[in-house]
Amino acid sequence: MCGIVGYVGNQEAAPILLDGLSRLEYRGYDSAGVAVHDGEAIHMLKASGRLQALRERVDAEGPLQGTCGIGHTRWATHGAPTQDNAHPHLSNDGKFAVVHNGIIENYLEQREELKARGFVFLSETDTEVIVHLMDMYYQGDLKQAFMQTAARLDGSYALGILCADAPGQLLVMKNASPLILGLGAGENLFASDVTALLPHTHNIIDLDDGEIALITSNDITVMDSLGNVLQKEVTRVTWNREAAERGGYEHFMLKEIMEQPKAVKSSIEPRIRDGRIVLDELGELARVLPQMERVVITACGSAYHAGVVAGYVMEDLCRIPVHVEVASELRYRNPLMDERTLVVVISQSGETADTIAALRECKRQGARTLAIVNVVGSTVAKLADGVLYTWAGPEISVATTKGYTTQLAVLSLLAIQLAWQRGTIDDARYQHLVGELQQLPSKCQRAIDLNTHAARIAKRYHGKRSLFYIGRNVDYAVCLEASLKLKEISYIHSEAYAAGELKHGTIALIDQNQLVIALACYQRLFEKLLSNVREVKARGARVLGVVREAERRIYSEADEALLVPDVDAMLVPVVEIIPLQLFAYHVAKCNGCDIDKPKNLAKSVTVE
Ligand code: G6P
């Protein structure tokens, strides 16, 4: 998704903007641009493709001098990823420049009106209406023009604006798209994400929807949409810069895979005290949790896959009906729920547009809402009745790894606690599960030790055009995520299949060219899964079994195996996914793919 950044201070803005944009690269983009105010006028350069192309333009056609500017990485929605469509966009007289993340839903009608008034459009974007509206309303009072412009916009937007008449000043506004302000010494910034601010400051202001800010090098004034000045809290981010950088690993994805033992420990350890699970962060929600009659879990992408795991686990352990649904469906379905429904919303970023919309819809229907989120203070975290943070630390790679496993860890804590409160597990089982949770970080480490083995297998199979992941129960839920990992970063087609469904059609695709990865860690259905392995073997497929360390029978059935540390069945997914993340990583690496920035994908999908 688009990334925006702005700087005003005592240093040259262009290098700082380019550096900030490179820290937002992980969000996914296909063109980029910067605009800088040199004290007299606004100068702008844009390029399609990677940031390097923009850097080359700045080197060749710059320098872009000035200490105040805005930058943007664009993920195309309205119009192709061309230089003309890249941001910033300039007003016809060059007085205003804008960068925008989000979608202006009513841009077509604005565009028609502005065209009729003589404004000339140079791009196909929804964004360009904003600079022309600014131009139209501007009568010397910037704030006034900005408020009038904002009042005309429907949709989602994080905006950064430069005005030629106001050197040393940035205007920003947020509505349903992420935007953070950074307070430095003699310099101030804004960005879509805290990672772009960290080289300059750890002191941030979180803007809320509808808020506007006027930023100079020494001052930030935040106002509501009517222009009333607000006192905003300044928070200190504890993430350090190194944590957001690669730390010696070739890719962020690999670094983040390796960080999983530590991340899972951060999710679990503070929540177990004297052998008991403590979720006191939930406040009032904790009190009503045992009265819930139904659970609905909703999310997108990998977070949804974590929800699928939780669906199996919670219903089994807590004896409560659980429904799991992707947020983009739930939000438009007029779902049936009430105050006895607990809606669990899962999101790494907390900014996924569909997830936010589904959460709002569930709240509207009167459900109680609990968010499982990584990014502190994100929209999902703010909207829900209660939050359990995953404490995974910054996740940069587009393909999530530690984001997913920490979601599973937190969902496990929740499931065990709920089961205990509902009386569906006895104390012995409770204590056993808590003990298993405490051992999870070291089990994750053992799973990471499969790295060399996973790399060897990847080398053998990286040339496949398509493959299958099969499993049952939680193994099947992990298949969904393992298959997505492979598709996302290696562009190899794969399918996740409930093993029992194969014979209803898909088995027609199985032949000697297929690799079938059979996930068989879920002990209760091991024999059933083994039968499915025999079915595909009989049709000539090669089989990679993923089984518990203790389970040696796989060797007589599969061609090779990855042996996963033994854990309680409900925690299997946390360790089982790790060698499969590594497998996907090594396949993509063998195929020379851009692992941290897969084509067409974005880390945080802040538009619908
Ligand atoms: C994007 C990312 C996925 C992620 C999904 C949901 O598609 O590429 O990795 O799982 O969004 O993101 P969230 O931040 O809500 O977990």
mmCIF file of N, CA and C and ligand atoms in Angstrom, residues 300-303 346-350 352 355 398-400 407 488 602-603 605, ligand 1:
data_model
loop_
_atom_site.group_PDB
_atom_site.id
_atom_site.type_symbol
_atom_site.label_atom_id
_atom_site.label_comp_id
_atom_site.label_asym_id
_atom_site.label_seq_id
_atom_site.Cartn_x
_atom_site.Cartn_y
_atom_site.Cartn_z
ATOM 1 N N CYS A 300 -8.059 -10.969 7.686
ATOM 2 C CA CYS A 300 -7.689 -11.145 6.276
ATOM 3 C C CYS A 300 -6.346 -11.883 6.188
ATOM 4 N N GLY A 301 -6.117 -12.514 5.063
ATOM 5 C CA GLY A 301 -4.807 -13.094 4.762
ATOM 6 C C GLY A 301 -4.347 -14.080 5.821
ATOM 7 N N SER A 302 -3.093 -13.929 6.228
ATOM 8 C CA SER A 302 -2.528 -14.863 7.198
ATOM 9 C C SER A 302 -3.222 -14.755 8.548
ATOM 10 N N ALA A 303 -3.670 -13.551 8.882
ATOM 11 C CA ALA A 303 -4.363 -13.378 10.158
ATOM 12 C C ALA A 303 -5.655 -14.209 10.142
ATOM 13 N N ILE A 346 -8.454 -10.219 14.181
ATOM 14 C CA ILE A 346 -7.006 -10.455 14.211
ATOM 15 C C ILE A 346 -6.343 -9.634 13.112
ATOM 16 N N SER A 347 -5.279 -8.911 13.456
ATOM 17 C CA SER A 347 -4.580 -8.127 12.441
ATOM 18 C C SER A 347 -3.181 -7.777 12.921
ATOM 19 N N GLN A 348 -2.190 -8.060 12.090
ATOM 20 C CA GLN A 348 -0.825 -7.669 12.434
ATOM 21 C C GLN A 348 -0.742 -6.148 12.479
ATOM 22 N N SER A 349 -1.128 -5.517 11.388
ATOM 23 C CA SER A 349 -0.963 -4.063 11.273
ATOM 24 C C SER A 349 -2.020 -3.272 12.033
ATOM 25 N N GLY A 350 -3.192 -3.865 12.156
ATOM 26 C CA GLY A 350 -4.310 -3.133 12.753
ATOM 27 C C GLY A 350 -4.878 -2.069 11.823
ATOM 28 N N THR A 352 -5.803 -2.927 8.316
ATOM 29 C CA THR A 352 -6.376 -3.538 7.120
ATOM 30 C C THR A 352 -7.823 -3.061 6.936
ATOM 31 N N THR A 355 -10.741 -5.474 7.489
ATOM 32 C CA THR A 355 -10.821 -5.909 8.888
ATOM 33 C C THR A 355 -11.456 -4.809 9.734
ATOM 34 N N VAL A 398 6.823 -8.387 3.700
ATOM 35 C CA VAL A 398 5.404 -8.427 3.310
ATOM 36 C C VAL A 398 4.777 -9.761 3.726
ATOM 37 N N ALA A 399 5.508 -10.849 3.491
ATOM 38 C CA ALA A 399 4.993 -12.165 3.894
ATOM 39 C C ALA A 399 5.169 -12.290 5.404
ATOM 40 N N THR A 400 4.069 -12.355 6.105
ATOM 41 C CA THR A 400 4.150 -12.390 7.571
ATOM 42 C C THR A 400 4.616 -13.761 8.063
ATOM 43 N N GLN A 407 0.207 -14.416 16.717
ATOM 44 C CA GLN A 407 -1.267 -14.413 16.773
ATOM 45 C C GLN A 407 -1.751 -15.761 17.315
ATOM 46 N N GLU A 488 2.898 -16.403 -2.232
ATOM 47 C CA GLU A 488 3.224 -14.982 -2.083
ATOM 48 C C GLU A 488 4.627 -14.656 -2.555
ATOM 49 N N ALA A 602 1.087 -5.980 -0.848
ATOM 50 C CA ALA A 602 1.362 -4.895 0.086
ATOM 51 C C ALA A 602 1.320 -5.440 1.499
ATOM 52 N N LYS A 603 2.136 -4.873 2.345
ATOM 53 C CA LYS A 603 2.173 -5.337 3.743
ATOM 54 C C LYS A 603 0.876 -4.987 4.452
ATOM 55 N N VAL A 605 -2.844 -3.589 3.813
ATOM 56 C CA VAL A 605 -3.810 -3.288 2.756
ATOM 57 C C VAL A 605 -4.853 -2.315 3.307
HETATM 58 C C1 G6P B 1 -1.754 -8.317 3.540
HETATM 59 C C2 G6P B 1 -0.414 -8.935 3.922
HETATM 60 C C3 G6P B 1 -0.639 -10.280 4.611
HETATM 61 C C4 G6P B 1 -1.547 -10.103 5.812
HETATM 62 C C5 G6P B 1 -2.865 -9.432 5.420
HETATM 63 C C6 G6P B 1 -3.646 -9.010 6.647
HETATM 64 O O1 G6P B 1 -2.345 -9.049 2.519
HETATM 65 O O2 G6P B 1 0.388 -9.121 2.768
HETATM 66 O O3 G6P B 1 0.601 -10.819 5.040
HETATM 67 O O4 G6P B 1 -1.794 -11.341 6.393
HETATM 68 O O5 G6P B 1 -2.621 -8.239 4.662
HETATM 69 O O6 G6P B 1 -2.913 -8.024 7.319
HETATM 70 P P1 G6P B 1 -3.067 -7.661 8.826
HETATM 71 O O7 G6P B 1 -2.099 -6.528 9.052
HETATM 72 O O8 G6P B 1 -4.491 -7.262 9.023
HETATM 73 O O9 G6P B 1 -2.705 -8.869 9.631
#
